[in-house]
Each structure stands twice: as C-alpha cells, then as structure tokens.
Short mmCIF file of C-alpha atoms in Angstrom, two decimals:
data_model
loop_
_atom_site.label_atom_id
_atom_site.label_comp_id
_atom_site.label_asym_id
_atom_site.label_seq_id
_atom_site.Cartn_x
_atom_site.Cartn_y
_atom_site.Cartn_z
CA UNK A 1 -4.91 -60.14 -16.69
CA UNK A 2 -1.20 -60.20 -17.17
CA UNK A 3 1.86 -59.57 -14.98
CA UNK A 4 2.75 -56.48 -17.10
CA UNK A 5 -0.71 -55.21 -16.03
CA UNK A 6 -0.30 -56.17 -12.14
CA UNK A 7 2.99 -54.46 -12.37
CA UNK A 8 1.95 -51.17 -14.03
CA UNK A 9 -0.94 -50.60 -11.97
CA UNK A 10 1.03 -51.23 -8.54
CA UNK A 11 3.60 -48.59 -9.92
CA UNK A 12 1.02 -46.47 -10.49
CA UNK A 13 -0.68 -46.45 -7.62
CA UNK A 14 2.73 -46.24 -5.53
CA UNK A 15 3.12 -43.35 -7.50
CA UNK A 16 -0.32 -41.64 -6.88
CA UNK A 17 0.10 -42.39 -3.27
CA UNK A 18 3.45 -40.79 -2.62
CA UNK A 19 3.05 -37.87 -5.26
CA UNK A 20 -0.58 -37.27 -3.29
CA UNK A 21 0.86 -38.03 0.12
CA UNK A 22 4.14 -35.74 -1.12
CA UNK A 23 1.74 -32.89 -1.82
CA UNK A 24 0.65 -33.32 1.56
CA UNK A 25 2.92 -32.86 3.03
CA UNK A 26 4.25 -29.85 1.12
CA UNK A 27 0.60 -28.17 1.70
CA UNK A 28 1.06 -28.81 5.59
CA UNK A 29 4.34 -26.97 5.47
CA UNK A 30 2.75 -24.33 2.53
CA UNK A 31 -0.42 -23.28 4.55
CA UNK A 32 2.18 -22.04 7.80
CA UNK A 33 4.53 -20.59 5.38
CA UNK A 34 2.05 -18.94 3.62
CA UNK A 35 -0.12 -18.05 6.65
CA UNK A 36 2.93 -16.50 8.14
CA UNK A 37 3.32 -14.26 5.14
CA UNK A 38 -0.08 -13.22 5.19
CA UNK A 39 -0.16 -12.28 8.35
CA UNK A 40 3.24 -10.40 8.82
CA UNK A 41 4.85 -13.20 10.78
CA UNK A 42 8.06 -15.48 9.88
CA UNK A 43 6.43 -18.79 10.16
CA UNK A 44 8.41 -22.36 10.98
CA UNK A 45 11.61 -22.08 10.69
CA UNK A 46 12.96 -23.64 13.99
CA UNK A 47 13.51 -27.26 13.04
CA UNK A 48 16.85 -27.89 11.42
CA UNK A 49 18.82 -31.20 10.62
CA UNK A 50 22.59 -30.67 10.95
CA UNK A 51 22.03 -27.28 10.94
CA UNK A 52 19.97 -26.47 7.74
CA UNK A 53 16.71 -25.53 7.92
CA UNK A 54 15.38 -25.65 4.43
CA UNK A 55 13.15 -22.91 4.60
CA UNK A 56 11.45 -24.73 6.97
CA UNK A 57 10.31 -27.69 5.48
CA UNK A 58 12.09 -30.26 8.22
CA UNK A 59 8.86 -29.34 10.45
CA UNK A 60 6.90 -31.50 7.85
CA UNK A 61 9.02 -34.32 8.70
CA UNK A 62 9.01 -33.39 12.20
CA UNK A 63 5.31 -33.36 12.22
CA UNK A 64 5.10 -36.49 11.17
CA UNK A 65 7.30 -38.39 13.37
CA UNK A 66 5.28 -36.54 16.37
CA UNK A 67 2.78 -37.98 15.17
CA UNK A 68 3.81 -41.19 15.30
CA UNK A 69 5.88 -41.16 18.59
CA UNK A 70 2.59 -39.56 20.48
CA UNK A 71 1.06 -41.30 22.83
CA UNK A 72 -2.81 -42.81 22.06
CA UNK A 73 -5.19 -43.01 24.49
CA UNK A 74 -9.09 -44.15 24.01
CA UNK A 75 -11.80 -42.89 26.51
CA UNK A 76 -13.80 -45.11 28.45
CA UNK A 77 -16.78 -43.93 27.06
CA UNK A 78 -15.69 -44.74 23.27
CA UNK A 79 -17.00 -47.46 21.06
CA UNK A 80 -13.78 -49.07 21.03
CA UNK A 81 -14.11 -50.95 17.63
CA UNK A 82 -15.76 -47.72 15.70
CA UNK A 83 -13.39 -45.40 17.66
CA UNK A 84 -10.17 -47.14 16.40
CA UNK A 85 -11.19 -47.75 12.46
CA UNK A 86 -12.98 -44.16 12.03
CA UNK A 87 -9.61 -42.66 10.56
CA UNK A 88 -8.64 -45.33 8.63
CA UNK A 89 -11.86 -44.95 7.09
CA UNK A 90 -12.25 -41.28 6.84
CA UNK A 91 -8.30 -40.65 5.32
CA UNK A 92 -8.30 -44.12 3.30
CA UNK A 93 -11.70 -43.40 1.47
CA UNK A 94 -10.17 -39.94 0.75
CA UNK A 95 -6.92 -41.01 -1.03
CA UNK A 96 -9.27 -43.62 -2.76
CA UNK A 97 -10.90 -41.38 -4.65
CA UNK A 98 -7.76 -40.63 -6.85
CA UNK A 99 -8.06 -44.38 -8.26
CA UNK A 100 -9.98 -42.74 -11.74
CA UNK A 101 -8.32 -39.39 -11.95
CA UNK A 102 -6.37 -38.99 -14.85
CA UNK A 103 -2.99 -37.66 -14.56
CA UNK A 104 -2.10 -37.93 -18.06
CA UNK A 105 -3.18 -39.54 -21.35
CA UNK A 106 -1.25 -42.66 -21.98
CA UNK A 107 2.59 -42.95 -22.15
CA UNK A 108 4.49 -45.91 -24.56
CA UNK A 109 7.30 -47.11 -22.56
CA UNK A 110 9.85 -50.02 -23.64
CA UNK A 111 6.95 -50.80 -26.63
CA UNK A 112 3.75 -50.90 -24.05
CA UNK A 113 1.20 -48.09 -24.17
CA UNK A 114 -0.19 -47.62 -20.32
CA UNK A 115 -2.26 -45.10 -19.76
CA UNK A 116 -1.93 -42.98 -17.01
CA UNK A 117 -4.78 -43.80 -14.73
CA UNK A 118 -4.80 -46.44 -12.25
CA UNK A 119 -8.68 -47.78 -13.40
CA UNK A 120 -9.83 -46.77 -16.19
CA UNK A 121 -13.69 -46.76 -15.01
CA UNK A 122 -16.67 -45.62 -17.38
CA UNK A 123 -18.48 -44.05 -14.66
CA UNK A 124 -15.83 -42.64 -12.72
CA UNK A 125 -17.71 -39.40 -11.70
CA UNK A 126 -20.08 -41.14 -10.06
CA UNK A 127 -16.73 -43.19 -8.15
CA UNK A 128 -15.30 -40.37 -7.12
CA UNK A 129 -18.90 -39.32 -5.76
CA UNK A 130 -19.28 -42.64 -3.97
CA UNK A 131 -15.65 -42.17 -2.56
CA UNK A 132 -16.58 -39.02 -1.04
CA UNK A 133 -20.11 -40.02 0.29
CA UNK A 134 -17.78 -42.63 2.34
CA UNK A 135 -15.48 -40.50 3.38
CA UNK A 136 -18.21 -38.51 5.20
CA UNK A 137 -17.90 -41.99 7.28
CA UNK A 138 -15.01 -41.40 8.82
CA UNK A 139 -16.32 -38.43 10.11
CA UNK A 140 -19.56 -38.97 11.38
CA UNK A 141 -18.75 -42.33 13.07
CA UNK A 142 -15.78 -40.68 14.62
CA UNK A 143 -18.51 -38.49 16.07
CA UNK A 144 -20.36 -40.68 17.46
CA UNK A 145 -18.14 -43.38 18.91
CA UNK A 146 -16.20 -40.87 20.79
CA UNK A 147 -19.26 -40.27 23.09
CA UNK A 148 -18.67 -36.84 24.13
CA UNK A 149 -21.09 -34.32 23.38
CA UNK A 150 -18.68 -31.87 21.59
CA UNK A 151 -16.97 -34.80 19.22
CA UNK A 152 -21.12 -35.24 18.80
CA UNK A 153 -22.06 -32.38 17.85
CA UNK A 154 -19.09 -32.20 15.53
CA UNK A 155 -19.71 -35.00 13.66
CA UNK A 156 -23.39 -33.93 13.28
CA UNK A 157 -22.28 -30.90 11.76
CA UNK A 158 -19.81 -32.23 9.55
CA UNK A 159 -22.65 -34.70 8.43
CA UNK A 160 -25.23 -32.21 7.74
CA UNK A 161 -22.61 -29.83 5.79
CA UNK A 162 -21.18 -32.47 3.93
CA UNK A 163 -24.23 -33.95 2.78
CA UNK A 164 -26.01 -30.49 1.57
CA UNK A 165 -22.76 -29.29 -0.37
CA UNK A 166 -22.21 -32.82 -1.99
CA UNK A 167 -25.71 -32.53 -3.64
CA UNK A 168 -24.66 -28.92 -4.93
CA UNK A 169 -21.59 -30.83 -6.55
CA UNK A 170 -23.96 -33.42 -8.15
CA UNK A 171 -26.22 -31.13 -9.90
CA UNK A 172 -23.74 -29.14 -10.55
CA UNK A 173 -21.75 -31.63 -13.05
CA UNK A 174 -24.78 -32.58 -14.66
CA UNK A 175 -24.18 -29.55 -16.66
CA UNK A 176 -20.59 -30.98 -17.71
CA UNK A 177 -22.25 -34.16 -18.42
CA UNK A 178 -24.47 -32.71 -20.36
CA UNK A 179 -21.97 -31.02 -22.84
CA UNK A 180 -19.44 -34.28 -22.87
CA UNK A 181 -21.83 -36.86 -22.73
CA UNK A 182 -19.64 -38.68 -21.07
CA UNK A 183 -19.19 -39.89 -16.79
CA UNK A 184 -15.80 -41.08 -17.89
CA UNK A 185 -13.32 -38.71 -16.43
CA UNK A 186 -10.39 -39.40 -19.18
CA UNK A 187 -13.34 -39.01 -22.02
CA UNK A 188 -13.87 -35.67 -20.35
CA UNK A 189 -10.85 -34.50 -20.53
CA UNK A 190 -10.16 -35.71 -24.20
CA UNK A 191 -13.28 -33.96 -24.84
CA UNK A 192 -11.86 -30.75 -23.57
CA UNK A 193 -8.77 -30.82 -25.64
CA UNK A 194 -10.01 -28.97 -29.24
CA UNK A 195 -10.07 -25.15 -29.61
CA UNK A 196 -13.07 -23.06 -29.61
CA UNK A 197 -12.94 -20.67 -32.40
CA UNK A 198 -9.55 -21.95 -33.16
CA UNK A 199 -7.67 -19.62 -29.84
CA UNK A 200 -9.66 -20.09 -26.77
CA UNK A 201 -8.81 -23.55 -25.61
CA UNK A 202 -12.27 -26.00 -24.88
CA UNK A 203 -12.13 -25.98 -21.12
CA UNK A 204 -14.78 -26.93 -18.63
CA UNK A 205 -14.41 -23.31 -16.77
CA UNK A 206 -14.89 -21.94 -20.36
CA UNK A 207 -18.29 -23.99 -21.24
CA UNK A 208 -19.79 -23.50 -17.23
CA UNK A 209 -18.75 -20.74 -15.96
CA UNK A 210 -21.36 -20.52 -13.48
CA UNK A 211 -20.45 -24.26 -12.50
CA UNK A 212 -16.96 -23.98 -11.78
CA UNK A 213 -18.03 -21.42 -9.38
CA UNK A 214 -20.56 -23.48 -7.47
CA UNK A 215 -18.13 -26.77 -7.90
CA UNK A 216 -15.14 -25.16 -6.67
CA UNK A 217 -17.76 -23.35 -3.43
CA UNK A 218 -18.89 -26.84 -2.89
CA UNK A 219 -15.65 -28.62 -3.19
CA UNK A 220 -14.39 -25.96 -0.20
CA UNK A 221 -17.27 -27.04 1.69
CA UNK A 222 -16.21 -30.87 1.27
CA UNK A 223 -12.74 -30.29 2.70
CA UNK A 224 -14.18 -28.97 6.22
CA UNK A 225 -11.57 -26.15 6.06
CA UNK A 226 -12.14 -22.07 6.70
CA UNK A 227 -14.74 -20.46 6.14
CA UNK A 228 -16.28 -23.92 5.95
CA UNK A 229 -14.50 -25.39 9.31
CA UNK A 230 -17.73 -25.40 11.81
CA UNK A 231 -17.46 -29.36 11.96
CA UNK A 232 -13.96 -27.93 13.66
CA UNK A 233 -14.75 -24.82 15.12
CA UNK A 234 -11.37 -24.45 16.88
CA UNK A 235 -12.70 -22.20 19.50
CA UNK A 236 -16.07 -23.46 20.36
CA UNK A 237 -16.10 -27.15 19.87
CA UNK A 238 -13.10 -28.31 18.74
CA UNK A 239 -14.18 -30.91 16.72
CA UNK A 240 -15.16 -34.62 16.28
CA UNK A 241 -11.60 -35.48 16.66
CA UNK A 242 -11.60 -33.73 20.15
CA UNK A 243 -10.82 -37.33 22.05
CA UNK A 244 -8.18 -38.59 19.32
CA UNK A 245 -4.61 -38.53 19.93
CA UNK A 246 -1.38 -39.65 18.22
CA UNK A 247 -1.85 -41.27 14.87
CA UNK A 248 -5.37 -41.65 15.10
CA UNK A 249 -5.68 -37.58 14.80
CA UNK A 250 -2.45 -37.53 12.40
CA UNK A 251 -4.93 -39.36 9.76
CA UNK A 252 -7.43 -36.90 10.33
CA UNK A 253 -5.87 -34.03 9.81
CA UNK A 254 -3.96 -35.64 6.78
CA UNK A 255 -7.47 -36.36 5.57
CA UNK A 256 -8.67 -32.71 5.28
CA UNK A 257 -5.30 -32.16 2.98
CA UNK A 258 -6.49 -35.30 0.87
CA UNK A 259 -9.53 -33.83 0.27
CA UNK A 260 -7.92 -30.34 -0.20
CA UNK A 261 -5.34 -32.34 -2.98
CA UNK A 262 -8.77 -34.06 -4.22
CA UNK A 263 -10.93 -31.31 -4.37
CA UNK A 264 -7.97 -29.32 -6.52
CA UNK A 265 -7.76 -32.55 -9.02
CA UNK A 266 -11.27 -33.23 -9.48
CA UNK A 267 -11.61 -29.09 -10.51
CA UNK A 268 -8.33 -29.54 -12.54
CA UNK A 269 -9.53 -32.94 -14.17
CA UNK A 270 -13.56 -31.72 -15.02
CA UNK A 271 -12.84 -27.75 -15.81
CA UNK A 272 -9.25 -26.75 -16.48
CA UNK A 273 -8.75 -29.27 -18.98
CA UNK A 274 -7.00 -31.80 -16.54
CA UNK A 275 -4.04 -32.60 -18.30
CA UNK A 276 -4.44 -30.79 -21.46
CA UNK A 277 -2.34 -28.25 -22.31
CA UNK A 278 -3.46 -25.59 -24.54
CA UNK A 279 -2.40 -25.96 -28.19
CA UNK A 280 -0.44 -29.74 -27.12
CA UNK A 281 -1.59 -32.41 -29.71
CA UNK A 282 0.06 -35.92 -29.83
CA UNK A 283 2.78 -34.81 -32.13
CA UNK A 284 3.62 -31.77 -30.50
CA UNK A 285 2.40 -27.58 -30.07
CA UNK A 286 0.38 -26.39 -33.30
CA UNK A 287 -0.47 -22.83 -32.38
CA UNK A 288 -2.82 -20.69 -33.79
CA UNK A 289 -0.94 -18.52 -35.69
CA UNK A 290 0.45 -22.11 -37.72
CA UNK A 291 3.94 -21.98 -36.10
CA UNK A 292 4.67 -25.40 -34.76
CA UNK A 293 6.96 -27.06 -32.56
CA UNK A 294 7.63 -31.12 -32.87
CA UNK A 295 7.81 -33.04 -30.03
CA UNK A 296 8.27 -36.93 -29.25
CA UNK A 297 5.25 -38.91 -27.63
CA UNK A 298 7.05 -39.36 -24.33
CA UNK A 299 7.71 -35.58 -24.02
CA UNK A 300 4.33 -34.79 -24.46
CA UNK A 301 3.29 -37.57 -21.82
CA UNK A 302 5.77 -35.79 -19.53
CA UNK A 303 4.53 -32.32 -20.14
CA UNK A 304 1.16 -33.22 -19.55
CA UNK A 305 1.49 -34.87 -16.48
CA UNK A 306 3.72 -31.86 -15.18
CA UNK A 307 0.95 -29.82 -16.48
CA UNK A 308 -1.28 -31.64 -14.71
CA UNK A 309 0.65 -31.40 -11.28
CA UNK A 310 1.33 -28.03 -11.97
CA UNK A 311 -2.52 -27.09 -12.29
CA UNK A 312 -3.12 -29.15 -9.28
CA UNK A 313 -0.94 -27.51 -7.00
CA UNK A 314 -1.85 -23.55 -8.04
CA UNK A 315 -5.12 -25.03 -7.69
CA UNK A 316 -4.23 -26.10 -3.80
CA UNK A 317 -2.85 -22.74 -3.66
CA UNK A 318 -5.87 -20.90 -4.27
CA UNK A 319 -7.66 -22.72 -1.65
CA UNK A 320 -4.67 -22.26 1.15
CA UNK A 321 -5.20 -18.88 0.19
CA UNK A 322 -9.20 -19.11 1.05
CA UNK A 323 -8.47 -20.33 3.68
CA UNK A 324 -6.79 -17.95 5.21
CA UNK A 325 -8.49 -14.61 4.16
CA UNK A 326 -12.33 -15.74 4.58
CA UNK A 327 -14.31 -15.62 8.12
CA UNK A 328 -15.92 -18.55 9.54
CA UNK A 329 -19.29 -18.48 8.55
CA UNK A 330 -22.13 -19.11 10.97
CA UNK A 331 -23.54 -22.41 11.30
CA UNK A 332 -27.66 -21.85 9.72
CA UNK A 333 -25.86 -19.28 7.30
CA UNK A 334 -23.49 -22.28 6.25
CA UNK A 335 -26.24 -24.49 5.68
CA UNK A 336 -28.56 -21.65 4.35
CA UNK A 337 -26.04 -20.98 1.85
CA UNK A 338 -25.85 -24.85 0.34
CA UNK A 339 -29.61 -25.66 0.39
CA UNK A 340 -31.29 -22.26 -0.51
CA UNK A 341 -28.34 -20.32 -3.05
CA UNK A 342 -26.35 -23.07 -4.29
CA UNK A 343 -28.99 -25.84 -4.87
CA UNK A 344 -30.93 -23.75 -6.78
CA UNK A 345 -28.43 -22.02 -8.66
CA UNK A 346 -27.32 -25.34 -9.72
CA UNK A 347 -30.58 -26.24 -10.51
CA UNK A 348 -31.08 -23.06 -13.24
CA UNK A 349 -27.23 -24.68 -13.85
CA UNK A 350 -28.88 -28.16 -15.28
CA UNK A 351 -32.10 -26.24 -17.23
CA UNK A 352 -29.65 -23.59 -18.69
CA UNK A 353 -27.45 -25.76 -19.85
CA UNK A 354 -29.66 -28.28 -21.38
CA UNK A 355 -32.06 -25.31 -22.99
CA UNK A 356 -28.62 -24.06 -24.44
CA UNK A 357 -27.91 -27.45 -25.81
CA UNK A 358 -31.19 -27.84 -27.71
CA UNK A 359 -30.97 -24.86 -29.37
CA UNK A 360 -27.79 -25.19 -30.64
CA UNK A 361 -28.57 -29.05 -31.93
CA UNK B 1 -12.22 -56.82 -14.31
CA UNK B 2 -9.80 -54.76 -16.16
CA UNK B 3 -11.40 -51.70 -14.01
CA UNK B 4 -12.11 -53.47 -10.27
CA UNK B 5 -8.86 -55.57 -10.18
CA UNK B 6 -6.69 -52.03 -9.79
CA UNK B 7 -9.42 -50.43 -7.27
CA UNK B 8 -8.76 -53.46 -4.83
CA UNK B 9 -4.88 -52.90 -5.38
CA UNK B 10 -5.52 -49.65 -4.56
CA UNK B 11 -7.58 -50.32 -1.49
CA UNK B 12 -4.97 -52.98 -0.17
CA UNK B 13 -2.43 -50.35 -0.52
CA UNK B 14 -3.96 -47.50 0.88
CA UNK B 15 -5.07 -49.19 3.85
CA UNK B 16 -2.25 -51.32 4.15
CA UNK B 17 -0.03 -48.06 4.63
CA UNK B 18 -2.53 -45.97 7.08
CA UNK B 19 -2.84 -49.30 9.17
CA UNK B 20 0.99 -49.46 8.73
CA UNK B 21 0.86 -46.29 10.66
CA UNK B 22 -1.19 -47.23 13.22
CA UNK B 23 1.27 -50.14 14.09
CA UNK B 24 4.69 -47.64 13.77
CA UNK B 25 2.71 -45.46 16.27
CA UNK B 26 1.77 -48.85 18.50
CA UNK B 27 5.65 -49.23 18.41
CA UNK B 28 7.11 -45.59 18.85
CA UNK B 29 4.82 -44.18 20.88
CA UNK B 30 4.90 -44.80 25.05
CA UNK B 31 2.11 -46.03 26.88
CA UNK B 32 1.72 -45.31 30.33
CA UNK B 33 -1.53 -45.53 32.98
CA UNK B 34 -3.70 -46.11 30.11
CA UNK B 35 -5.92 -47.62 32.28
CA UNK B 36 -5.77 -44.22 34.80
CA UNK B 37 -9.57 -43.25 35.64
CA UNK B 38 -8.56 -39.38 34.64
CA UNK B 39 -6.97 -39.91 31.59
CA UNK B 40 -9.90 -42.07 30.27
CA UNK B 41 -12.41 -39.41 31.19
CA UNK B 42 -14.37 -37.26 28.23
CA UNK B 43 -12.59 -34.51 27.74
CA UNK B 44 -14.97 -31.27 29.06
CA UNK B 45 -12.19 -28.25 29.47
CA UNK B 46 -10.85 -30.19 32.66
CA UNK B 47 -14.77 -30.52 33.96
CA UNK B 48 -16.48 -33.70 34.64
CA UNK B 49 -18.27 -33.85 31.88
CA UNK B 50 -22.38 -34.36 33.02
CA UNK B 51 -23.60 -36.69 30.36
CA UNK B 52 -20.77 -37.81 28.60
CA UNK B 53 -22.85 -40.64 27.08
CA UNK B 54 -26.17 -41.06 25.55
CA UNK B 55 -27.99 -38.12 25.54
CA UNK B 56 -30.76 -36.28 23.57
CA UNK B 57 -29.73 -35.25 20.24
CA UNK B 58 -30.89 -31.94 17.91
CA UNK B 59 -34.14 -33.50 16.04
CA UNK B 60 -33.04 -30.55 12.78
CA UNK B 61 -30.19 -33.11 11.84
CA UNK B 62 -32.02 -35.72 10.95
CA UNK B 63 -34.49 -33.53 8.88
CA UNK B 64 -31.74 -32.11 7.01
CA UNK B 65 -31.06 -36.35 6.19
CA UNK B 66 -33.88 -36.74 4.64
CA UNK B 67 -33.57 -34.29 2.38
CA UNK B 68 -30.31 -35.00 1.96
CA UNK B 69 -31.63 -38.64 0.90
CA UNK B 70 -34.74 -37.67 -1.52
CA UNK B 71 -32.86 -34.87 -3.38
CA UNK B 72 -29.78 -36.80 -4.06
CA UNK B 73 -31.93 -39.77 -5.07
CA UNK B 74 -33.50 -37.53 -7.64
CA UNK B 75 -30.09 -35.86 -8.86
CA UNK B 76 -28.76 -39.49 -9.54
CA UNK B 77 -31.78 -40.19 -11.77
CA UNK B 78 -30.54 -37.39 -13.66
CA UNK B 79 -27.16 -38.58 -14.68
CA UNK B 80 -28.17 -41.30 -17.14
CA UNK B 81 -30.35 -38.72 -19.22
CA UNK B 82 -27.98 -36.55 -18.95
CA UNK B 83 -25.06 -39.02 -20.45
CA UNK B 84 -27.50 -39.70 -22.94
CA UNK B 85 -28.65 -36.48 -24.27
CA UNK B 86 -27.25 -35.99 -27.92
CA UNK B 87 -28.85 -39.78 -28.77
CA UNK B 88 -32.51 -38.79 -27.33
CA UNK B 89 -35.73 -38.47 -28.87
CA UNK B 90 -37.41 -34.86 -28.68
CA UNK B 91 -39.64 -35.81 -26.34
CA UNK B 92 -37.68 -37.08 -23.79
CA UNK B 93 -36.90 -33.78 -22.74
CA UNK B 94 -40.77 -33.01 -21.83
CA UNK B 95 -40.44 -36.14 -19.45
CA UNK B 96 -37.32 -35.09 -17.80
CA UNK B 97 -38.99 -31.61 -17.63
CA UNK B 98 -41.93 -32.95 -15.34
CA UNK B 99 -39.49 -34.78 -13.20
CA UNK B 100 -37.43 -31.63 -12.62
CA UNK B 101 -40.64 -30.13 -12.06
CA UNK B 102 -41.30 -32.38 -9.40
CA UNK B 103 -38.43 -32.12 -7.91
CA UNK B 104 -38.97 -28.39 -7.23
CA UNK B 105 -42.17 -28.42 -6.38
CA UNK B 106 -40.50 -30.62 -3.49
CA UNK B 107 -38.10 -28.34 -3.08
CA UNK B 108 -40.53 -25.56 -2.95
CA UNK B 109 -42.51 -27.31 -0.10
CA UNK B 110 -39.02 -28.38 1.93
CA UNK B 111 -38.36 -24.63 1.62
CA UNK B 112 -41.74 -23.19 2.95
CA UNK B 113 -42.13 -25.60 5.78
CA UNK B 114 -39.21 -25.26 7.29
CA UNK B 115 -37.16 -28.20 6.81
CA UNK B 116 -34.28 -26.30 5.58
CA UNK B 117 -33.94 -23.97 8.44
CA UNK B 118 -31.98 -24.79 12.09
CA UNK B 119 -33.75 -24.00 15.14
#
C-alpha cells in the first residue's frame, strides 16, 4: 500500500467519474438531439453563450445549473431522513458499479505498469450485481418515504421490474461464465481476445448469441427507460420522484443515464470484447492475411481504451435509439415478459450452454 | 486490501461529489415559505390528496418478492459451479442437474398457481 498506488487509483477514479459523468451529459443533450431528428423536429438549440450555440450542447450546461439553482421543497408527509438520502443512494450506487469495469488492459507510464481498472476484484460480476441490487434502493425507498400514493406505486413498480429483469441478467451470464471460467471481468475480456478460426474475433456476442439478446433486453429493463419506463409512466403516474425537486430530482434523472452508460459498459466489457480490438496484440495489429503493423505499448493502451469508449458510446446509442422508437409496454405484459419468456429462455441459456461444453471437452 | 482500499476511494468520491451537489443547490437555490401548508401538501393534480399517508398496499408485490428472493438465491448457487466447470468431476454435472431440476419444478408450480401473474 504505497503512495504511487493511492495516487493512481484517485486518478483513476477522477477519471472514471468525469469521463462517465461527461458521457452524461453528452447522452442528455444526444437523446433531444436525436429525438428531434427522429421525429422531424429541430431540437435544443436556444441556449447560446456569447452568441454560439454549439449545436446545442450549452442546454447541457444549462440543465445543470437549473438544477442546482431550483428551489427544494420536502412534503410534510415525507420521511424526512429516507426522503433526503434516497438519491444519493440511488445515483451513487449507480456510478459505483464502474469501480471493476475495465477500460483497458494495463498501460506502463514513467516505468510503472497500472492497469486500467480502478479494483481489480476476482469476483467482479457478482460486484457489479450487488451494485445494481442497491441501486434498486434508491428507488424503492424514494417510493416509499415520499408518502404519496403515486411516488408509491412507482416505487413498487420499479421494485418489482427491477428485481424480475435482474434475475434474467444473472442466469443469463452463467452461460459466459461457463465458457471463461472466470467472474473476473478483466479475465473475461483477456479471454475474449484470440481468434476463432483464425478471422472471426472471440467475442462474447459471438459464443452467446442468444445471451446478448436477453442481457442487453434485461439491461433496458434495469435502466427504467422506454418501453421499460412504467416505474415513470409520464402520463399516468409520474413516477416515484413525483414529490422531488431541485437537485434531489437532478440525481435521479442523472441516475437513469448512469445506468444507461452502465448498462452499455457491462454489454461492451462481457460480449463485445470490452476493450479488445480485433486483430490488436501487445506488440501491435497481426491480421489474418500475415500483414502486420508495429505499434508501441502505450499506443496500443490508447487505442484500446478509445476502443473501449468508442464501443461504449455506439452502444448508448443503440439504446437512445430504443428508446425512442419502442411503445410503452403494459404493466402485467412487462412483468409477463421477464418471468415467463426471458427466465426461461435463460434457463435453456445455462443447459445449452453447459450440454455444448461437455461435448466439446 | 489491494481490491477494497480503491472501492472505499471510490465510494468517498462518489458520494462526496453528489453530496457536494446537494450543498451547491442548499447555496444557489432560494428558499421561500417552505414552511407554507400548500406547498408541503402531496402533490394529487392540484387535489387534496385523500390518503396521502399509510394506506393499503397491492398484496401481488410482495408475491412477486418472494420469488424474486428464492430464484435469485438459487441462480447465485449456480455461479461457483459454473466458475468451476472445466476442473469438475463427471458427476458433478448429474448433481447440478437435480438442482436445476428443482428449481423448475419450482418454477413450474410459481407459474401454475399464479404467483407470476398481476391481478
């Protein structure tokens, strides 16, 4: 326990925070933007500083600082204690999460060789699990301390969906863990950086197809966004967050892009090869065809943590653009959907998988 | 402590900054009547909301908890044997078989009586 070690893992997490907290950001601008296009509209474009607009993006910033400079109220009825620390909880668990996700192998800086995750944990799946499970916290407490019957009802809903997706996302990486043998998310991706046949590069998405599918449906689900957004429901019961105001909501509605962020590098991390990229070794490209390209270690520690951010954020993409071309769904055919199609199939995911790995042994 | 040291930095810092917000937002924001009886009733569409405390609650929820709880109990059991598979004996699978089995059979049952379902 050195001060080289104190110092490297503070930068990293500072880093982590602002790049996730920077994505944020960018999404919250991204999903009007893209919205806007979409739908045949223009979008924000009104807020300007000295006259430039940049696209837009000011009304991020502006966001923000309303925010901030909004006015919080509490209800009488509220559990005052519960009430106040329900979105620290719910967005701080969030951003937690991010603690064991890899952003890149290891990089050798001024002689020292830090890898490129804030804690390197041997069980880190089942972190990032526990991370979530807490974040569902936030949520449900928020519920309940608001005492009002919609914020209620809100919170029960967001409990109940929450809960039946998360087991979906369980079962469904037993599969992975199965094939890696491995709950150590940077082992995973190491694991995923050979070839198969020599071309098609050893990706998660590759080895469970049928996984990806039900992780990427459940991690949807675990954001609370459209067509999963009935803890919300804009137009019937507005939400658990109905009696927050200023800040307090701020962190809530940051909280669903955390888990949008999340949800985007967990999928990147477990099944698109996380920061491999295809045909990168330490030394540089080798492709198939035997033409090379040489590269030094610290390029290659750069280009796979931009590859990294770049899968993340097409990743983020994608689900912006679920988000806005999918219906609501209805509440029983939300939850019918987790327990009865997705459970199951994940189920037939584990036995599959496992049968497949026998055979081939 | 190479792997919990960094997950309490990380804690500090992350709630450090979202409390940090609270505090800008204590500072920037105004404050006025707080204590007015309208602004500090539950919000109801401009209504007086009826019961805007304790009141009965849909029994389904608490159903769907307990499944929640005894599947993902039994999908955690799974994770060691799965982590493990490639150094197992032969027969391990044949246990881990049963217990799946046992698991859907429970399934099975939630299924057909109900407990799945709303309303």
């Amino acid at each position: 326990m050195d001060a080289v070690f104190l110092i490297s893992t503070l930068v990293k997490i500072l880093l982590v925070f602002s790049g996730v907290l920077g994505l944020v950001v960018l999404l919250t601008w991204q999903e009007r933007k893209q919205s806007a296009l979409m739908q045949d509209r223009i979008g924000a474009n009104r807020a300007a500083i000295l006259g430039f607009r940049l696209f837009g993006l000011i009304h991020s910033a502006a966001d923000g600082l309303k925010m901030m400079s909004k006015e919080t109220f509490m209800p009488a009825h509220a559990r005052k204690a519960v009430y106040m620390i329900a979105p620290l909880l719910a967005a701080s668990f969030a951003m937690m999460a991010f603690a064991v996700i890899p952003f890149g192998d290891s990089i050798e800086l001024f002689g020292l060789v830090i890898p490129l995750r804030i804690a390197g944990m041997s069980v880190g799946i089942l972190y990032v699990f526990a991370m979530m499970s807490l974040s569902v916290y936030g949520v449900v407490l928020a519920g309940w301390a608001s005492n009002n019957k919609f914020a209620f009802l809100g919170g029960m809903r967001a409990c109940s969906q929450m809960i039946a997706y998360e087991i979906t996302m369980g079962a469904t990486l037993l599969g992975l863990v199965l094939i890696f043998q491995t709950l150590d998310l940077n082992a995973m991706v190491q694991a995923q950086g050979t070839l198969i046949g020599g071309v098609l590069p050893r990706w998660g998405i590759f080895l469970q197809p049928l996984g990806f599918l039900l992780f990427l449906t459940a991690g949807i689900a675990e954001t609370k966004r459209v067509p999963f957004d009935l803890p919300e429901g804009e137009s019937e019961i507005i939400g658990y967050y109905v009696e927050y105001s200023g800040m307090r909501f701020g962190l809530f509605m940051m909280t669903d892009f955390i888990e949008t962020v999340l949800v985007a590098a967990l999928v990147t991390t477990l099944f698109l090869g996380g920061w491999q990229v295809p045909f990168l070794a330490s030394d540089g490209f080798h492709f198939p065809g035997g033409a090379e390209v040489k590269l030094s270690g610290i390029a290659v520690s750069l280009l796979q943590m931009a590859a990294f951010a770049l899968k993340v954020y097409v990743l983020c993409w994608l689900l912006l653009l679920i988000r806005w071309t999918l219906p609501r769904f209805r509440f029983d055919q939300l939850l019918q959907l987790g327990w009865k199609y997705l459970l199951p199939a994940s189920l037939a995911n584990i036995v599959l998988t496992a049968a497949a790995l026998y055979l081939l042994k | 402590m190479e792997t919990f040291i960094p997950i309490l930095m990380m804690a500090g810092v992350v709630f450090g900054a979202f409390s940090l917000t609270y505090a800008l937002n204590w500072i920037l924001a105004p404050r006025q009547n707080l204590k007015a009886p309208v602004k500090r009733e539950a919000f109801e569409c401009g209504n007086v909301s009826p019961d805007p405390g304790e009141r009965r609650r849909y029994i389904g929820f608490y159903l769907l908890a307990i499944d929640f709880v005894l599947f993902d109990v039994e999908i955690a059991f799974f994770y060691p044997w799965a982590a493990a598979f490639g150094q197992l004996e032969r027969q391990t699978l044949v246990f881990v078989a049963v217990f799946l089995m046992i698991l859907i059979a429970g399934f099975i049952y939630a299924w057909k009586s109900g407990a799945l379902e709303l309303e």
